[in-house]
Amino acid sequence: MALNAKTDPNYVPKRINGKFAPGWSGNPGGSLEATRRSFNRDFLLALAADFKKHGAAAIEKVREQQPAAYMKICALLVPREMKLEHAGGVKAMTDERIEGAIAAIEAWMAEQKAGEGAKVIEGEAEVVPSLPAPGTPTTGNERSACSQTAATYRKRQE
């Protein structure tokens, strides 16, 4: 049964000609943003109060019992991007800093050069049978790649 002035004498319409009637809100729940801000504020205040009471002990407990979770929390606190600005470059550096930078670069280059003489393992690639290319005619006498691989494995085991 629809409510209207004919069925209920105390009925007051929410909308009159497309506008809300006096005393009726179009959003009785309030603004979503204001609700979210209020919730966030209350939550952060409660969290701060709890942290003042138990914070250091809780951090120590997590660090000792769950080091992975502790490190994840630490990583989440570090900003993802850091904005760096160059100020002056080489012109602003002192002679000592330039000499230190040159020494660091020379040491890095020496490490790179030392890696050139690293031991290289020589070897040959083993040919592994594979399936024929799509559309390639077969005679029916070929063994499947699986059975060929299994036979090769058995020969090596003997």
PDB file of C-alpha atoms in Angstrom:
ATOM      1  CA  MET A   1       0.000   0.000   0.000  1.00  0.00           C
ATOM      2  CA  ALA A   2       1.438   3.336  -0.978  1.00  0.00           C
ATOM      3  CA  LEU A   3       1.624   6.083   1.558  1.00  0.00           C
ATOM      4  CA  ASN A   4       0.067   9.338   0.502  1.00  0.00           C
ATOM      5  CA  ALA A   5      -2.201  12.036   1.869  1.00  0.00           C
ATOM      6  CA  LYS A   6      -5.317   9.974   1.058  1.00  0.00           C
ATOM      7  CA  THR A   7      -4.269   6.908   3.096  1.00  0.00           C
ATOM      8  CA  ASP A   8      -2.426   8.620   5.987  1.00  0.00           C
ATOM      9  CA  PRO A   9      -3.595  12.006   7.256  1.00  0.00           C
ATOM     10  CA  ASN A  10      -0.201  12.658   8.953  1.00  0.00           C
ATOM     11  CA  TYR A  11       1.777  11.979   5.775  1.00  0.00           C
ATOM     12  CA  VAL A  12       4.222  14.696   4.711  1.00  0.00           C
ATOM     13  CA  PRO A  13       5.820  14.220   1.283  1.00  0.00           C
ATOM     14  CA  LYS A  14       9.623  14.187   1.141  1.00  0.00           C
ATOM     15  CA  ARG A  15       9.634  15.904  -2.227  1.00  0.00           C
ATOM     16  CA  ILE A  16       7.420  18.631  -3.490  1.00  0.00           C
ATOM     17  CA  ASN A  17       7.754  19.350  -7.210  1.00  0.00           C
ATOM     18  CA  GLY A  18      11.218  17.718  -7.308  1.00  0.00           C
ATOM     19  CA  LYS A  19      12.517  19.661  -4.280  1.00  0.00           C
ATOM     20  CA  PHE A  20      12.913  18.343  -0.797  1.00  0.00           C
ATOM     21  CA  ALA A  21      10.235  19.436   1.616  1.00  0.00           C
ATOM     22  CA  PRO A  22      11.255  21.593   4.578  1.00  0.00           C
ATOM     23  CA  GLY A  23      12.732  19.380   7.316  1.00  0.00           C
ATOM     24  CA  TRP A  24      13.663  16.545   4.930  1.00  0.00           C
ATOM     25  CA  SER A  25      17.288  16.007   3.920  1.00  0.00           C
ATOM     26  CA  GLY A  26      18.368  14.532   0.626  1.00  0.00           C
ATOM     27  CA  ASN A  27      21.212  12.812   2.416  1.00  0.00           C
ATOM     28  CA  PRO A  28      20.074  11.740   5.883  1.00  0.00           C
ATOM     29  CA  GLY A  29      23.347   9.841   6.484  1.00  0.00           C
ATOM     30  CA  GLY A  30      25.422  12.985   6.076  1.00  0.00           C
ATOM     31  CA  SER A  31      28.442  13.579   3.901  1.00  0.00           C
ATOM     32  CA  LEU A  32      30.568  10.487   3.216  1.00  0.00           C
ATOM     33  CA  GLU A  33      33.741  12.580   3.318  1.00  0.00           C
ATOM     34  CA  ALA A  34      32.813  14.102   6.679  1.00  0.00           C
ATOM     35  CA  THR A  35      31.954  10.677   8.066  1.00  0.00           C
ATOM     36  CA  ARG A  36      35.277   9.274   6.859  1.00  0.00           C
ATOM     37  CA  ARG A  37      37.225  12.219   8.309  1.00  0.00           C
ATOM     38  CA  SER A  38      35.423  11.855  11.633  1.00  0.00           C
ATOM     39  CA  PHE A  39      36.100   8.118  11.760  1.00  0.00           C
ATOM     40  CA  ASN A  40      39.777   8.611  10.822  1.00  0.00           C
ATOM     41  CA  ARG A  41      40.202  11.311  13.468  1.00  0.00           C
ATOM     42  CA  ASP A  42      38.599   9.181  16.200  1.00  0.00           C
ATOM     43  CA  PHE A  43      40.604   6.116  15.186  1.00  0.00           C
ATOM     44  CA  LEU A  44      43.914   7.982  15.138  1.00  0.00           C
ATOM     45  CA  LEU A  45      43.199   9.583  18.518  1.00  0.00           C
ATOM     46  CA  ALA A  46      42.422   6.166  20.033  1.00  0.00           C
ATOM     47  CA  LEU A  47      45.527   4.681  18.394  1.00  0.00           C
ATOM     48  CA  ALA A  48      47.709   7.506  19.741  1.00  0.00           C
ATOM     49  CA  ALA A  49      46.326   7.034  23.266  1.00  0.00           C
ATOM     50  CA  ASP A  50      46.959   3.269  23.101  1.00  0.00           C
ATOM     51  CA  PHE A  51      50.442   3.833  21.695  1.00  0.00           C
ATOM     52  CA  LYS A  52      51.310   6.129  24.591  1.00  0.00           C
ATOM     53  CA  LYS A  53      50.392   3.337  27.023  1.00  0.00           C
ATOM     54  CA  HIS A  54      51.744   0.245  25.241  1.00  0.00           C
ATOM     55  CA  GLY A  55      53.706   1.445  22.188  1.00  0.00           C
ATOM     56  CA  ALA A  56      57.308   0.744  23.094  1.00  0.00           C
ATOM     57  CA  ALA A  57      56.510  -2.675  24.598  1.00  0.00           C
ATOM     58  CA  ALA A  58      54.422  -3.658  21.549  1.00  0.00           C
ATOM     59  CA  ILE A  59      57.162  -2.625  19.139  1.00  0.00           C
ATOM     60  CA  GLU A  60      59.747  -4.593  21.102  1.00  0.00           C
ATOM     61  CA  LYS A  61      57.488  -7.661  21.196  1.00  0.00           C
ATOM     62  CA  VAL A  62      56.898  -7.552  17.425  1.00  0.00           C
ATOM     63  CA  ARG A  63      60.612  -7.017  16.759  1.00  0.00           C
ATOM     64  CA  GLU A  64      61.537 -10.086  18.819  1.00  0.00           C
ATOM     65  CA  GLN A  65      58.708 -12.446  17.835  1.00  0.00           C
ATOM     66  CA  GLN A  66      57.966 -11.414  14.238  1.00  0.00           C
ATOM     67  CA  PRO A  67      61.006  -9.734  12.690  1.00  0.00           C
ATOM     68  CA  ALA A  68      59.520  -9.951   9.171  1.00  0.00           C
ATOM     69  CA  ALA A  69      56.417  -8.018  10.225  1.00  0.00           C
ATOM     70  CA  TYR A  70      58.618  -5.511  12.052  1.00  0.00           C
ATOM     71  CA  MET A  71      60.702  -4.892   8.920  1.00  0.00           C
ATOM     72  CA  LYS A  72      57.576  -4.596   6.770  1.00  0.00           C
ATOM     73  CA  ILE A  73      56.222  -1.901   9.084  1.00  0.00           C
ATOM     74  CA  CYS A  74      59.546  -0.073   8.934  1.00  0.00           C
ATOM     75  CA  ALA A  75      59.561  -0.269   5.129  1.00  0.00           C
ATOM     76  CA  LEU A  76      56.004   1.054   4.920  1.00  0.00           C
ATOM     77  CA  LEU A  77      57.020   4.099   6.940  1.00  0.00           C
ATOM     78  CA  VAL A  78      59.713   5.071   4.439  1.00  0.00           C
ATOM     79  CA  PRO A  79      58.413   7.231   1.579  1.00  0.00           C
ATOM     80  CA  ARG A  80      58.252   5.407  -1.754  1.00  0.00           C
ATOM     81  CA  GLU A  81      59.746   8.270  -3.714  1.00  0.00           C
ATOM     82  CA  MET A  82      62.312  10.718  -2.589  1.00  0.00           C
ATOM     83  CA  LYS A  83      62.737  13.969  -4.450  1.00  0.00           C
ATOM     84  CA  LEU A  84      66.390  14.774  -5.026  1.00  0.00           C
ATOM     85  CA  GLU A  85      67.658  18.032  -6.369  1.00  0.00           C
ATOM     86  CA  HIS A  86      71.141  18.650  -7.645  1.00  0.00           C
ATOM     87  CA  ALA A  87      72.747  21.664  -6.074  1.00  0.00           C
ATOM     88  CA  GLY A  88      75.798  22.997  -7.832  1.00  0.00           C
ATOM     89  CA  GLY A  89      77.253  19.716  -9.108  1.00  0.00           C
ATOM     90  CA  VAL A  90      81.020  19.469  -9.470  1.00  0.00           C
ATOM     91  CA  LYS A  91      81.438  23.246  -9.399  1.00  0.00           C
ATOM     92  CA  ALA A  92      80.145  23.376  -5.823  1.00  0.00           C
ATOM     93  CA  MET A  93      82.405  20.519  -4.612  1.00  0.00           C
ATOM     94  CA  THR A  94      85.633  21.125  -2.751  1.00  0.00           C
ATOM     95  CA  ASP A  95      88.914  19.694  -4.050  1.00  0.00           C
ATOM     96  CA  GLU A  96      88.904  17.055  -1.290  1.00  0.00           C
ATOM     97  CA  ARG A  97      85.414  15.851  -2.234  1.00  0.00           C
ATOM     98  CA  ILE A  98      86.359  15.693  -5.926  1.00  0.00           C
ATOM     99  CA  GLU A  99      89.483  13.660  -5.107  1.00  0.00           C
ATOM    100  CA  GLY A 100      87.386  11.313  -2.921  1.00  0.00           C
ATOM    101  CA  ALA A 101      84.834  10.833  -5.707  1.00  0.00           C
ATOM    102  CA  ILE A 102      87.609  10.076  -8.223  1.00  0.00           C
ATOM    103  CA  ALA A 103      89.125   7.530  -5.812  1.00  0.00           C
ATOM    104  CA  ALA A 104      85.729   5.834  -5.346  1.00  0.00           C
ATOM    105  CA  ILE A 105      85.201   5.639  -9.121  1.00  0.00           C
ATOM    106  CA  GLU A 106      88.703   4.204  -9.643  1.00  0.00           C
ATOM    107  CA  ALA A 107      88.066   1.567  -6.953  1.00  0.00           C
ATOM    108  CA  TRP A 108      84.766   0.636  -8.594  1.00  0.00           C
ATOM    109  CA  MET A 109      86.461   0.346 -11.998  1.00  0.00           C
ATOM    110  CA  ALA A 110      89.185  -1.860 -10.486  1.00  0.00           C
ATOM    111  CA  GLU A 111      86.510  -4.204  -9.091  1.00  0.00           C
ATOM    112  CA  GLN A 112      84.866  -4.381 -12.507  1.00  0.00           C
ATOM    113  CA  LYS A 113      88.186  -5.141 -14.173  1.00  0.00           C
ATOM    114  CA  ALA A 114      88.958  -7.856 -11.603  1.00  0.00           C
ATOM    115  CA  GLY A 115      85.707  -9.592 -12.541  1.00  0.00           C
ATOM    116  CA  GLU A 116      86.834  -9.906 -16.163  1.00  0.00           C
ATOM    117  CA  GLY A 117      89.295 -12.632 -15.232  1.00  0.00           C
ATOM    118  CA  ALA A 118      86.660 -14.733 -13.500  1.00  0.00           C
ATOM    119  CA  LYS A 119      86.666 -18.468 -14.160  1.00  0.00           C
ATOM    120  CA  VAL A 120      84.469 -19.386 -17.116  1.00  0.00           C
ATOM    121  CA  ILE A 121      82.935 -22.831 -17.261  1.00  0.00           C
ATOM    122  CA  GLU A 122      83.189 -24.309 -20.727  1.00  0.00           C
ATOM    123  CA  GLY A 123      80.605 -26.744 -21.969  1.00  0.00           C
ATOM    124  CA  GLU A 124      78.483 -27.845 -24.868  1.00  0.00           C
ATOM    125  CA  ALA A 125      74.760 -27.587 -25.221  1.00  0.00           C
ATOM    126  CA  GLU A 126      72.974 -30.915 -25.306  1.00  0.00           C
ATOM    127  CA  VAL A 127      70.481 -31.374 -28.084  1.00  0.00           C
ATOM    128  CA  VAL A 128      67.129 -32.331 -26.630  1.00  0.00           C
ATOM    129  CA  PRO A 129      64.570 -33.800 -28.995  1.00  0.00           C
ATOM    130  CA  SER A 130      61.426 -31.779 -29.331  1.00  0.00           C
ATOM    131  CA  LEU A 131      58.089 -32.107 -30.980  1.00  0.00           C
ATOM    132  CA  PRO A 132      57.952 -31.455 -34.707  1.00  0.00           C
ATOM    133  CA  ALA A 133      56.834 -28.051 -35.867  1.00  0.00           C
ATOM    134  CA  PRO A 134      53.096 -27.733 -36.485  1.00  0.00           C
ATOM    135  CA  GLY A 135      52.158 -28.732 -40.003  1.00  0.00           C
ATOM    136  CA  THR A 136      55.264 -30.907 -40.478  1.00  0.00           C
ATOM    137  CA  PRO A 137      54.296 -34.252 -42.031  1.00  0.00           C
ATOM    138  CA  THR A 138      55.249 -37.299 -39.960  1.00  0.00           C
ATOM    139  CA  THR A 139      55.731 -40.877 -41.102  1.00  0.00           C
ATOM    140  CA  GLY A 140      54.417 -42.406 -37.912  1.00  0.00           C
ATOM    141  CA  ASN A 141      57.723 -44.172 -37.216  1.00  0.00           C
ATOM    142  CA  GLU A 142      59.109 -41.425 -35.001  1.00  0.00           C
ATOM    143  CA  ARG A 143      59.117 -41.880 -31.273  1.00  0.00           C
ATOM    144  CA  SER A 144      57.632 -39.080 -29.221  1.00  0.00           C
ATOM    145  CA  ALA A 145      59.998 -36.578 -27.636  1.00  0.00           C
ATOM    146  CA  CYS A 146      59.012 -37.935 -24.220  1.00  0.00           C
ATOM    147  CA  SER A 147      59.960 -41.500 -25.028  1.00  0.00           C
ATOM    148  CA  GLN A 148      63.233 -40.350 -26.646  1.00  0.00           C
ATOM    149  CA  THR A 149      64.120 -38.338 -23.552  1.00  0.00           C
ATOM    150  CA  ALA A 150      63.259 -41.294 -21.299  1.00  0.00           C
ATOM    151  CA  ALA A 151      65.399 -43.626 -23.407  1.00  0.00           C
ATOM    152  CA  THR A 152      68.336 -41.178 -23.258  1.00  0.00           C
ATOM    153  CA  TYR A 153      67.951 -40.942 -19.480  1.00  0.00           C
ATOM    154  CA  ARG A 154      67.933 -44.744 -19.102  1.00  0.00           C
ATOM    155  CA  LYS A 155      71.130 -45.046 -21.202  1.00  0.00           C
ATOM    156  CA  ARG A 156      72.896 -42.516 -18.972  1.00  0.00           C
ATOM    157  CA  GLN A 157      71.846 -44.399 -15.832  1.00  0.00           C
ATOM    158  CA  GLU A 158      73.418 -47.659 -17.096  1.00  0.00           C
TER     159      GLU A 158
END
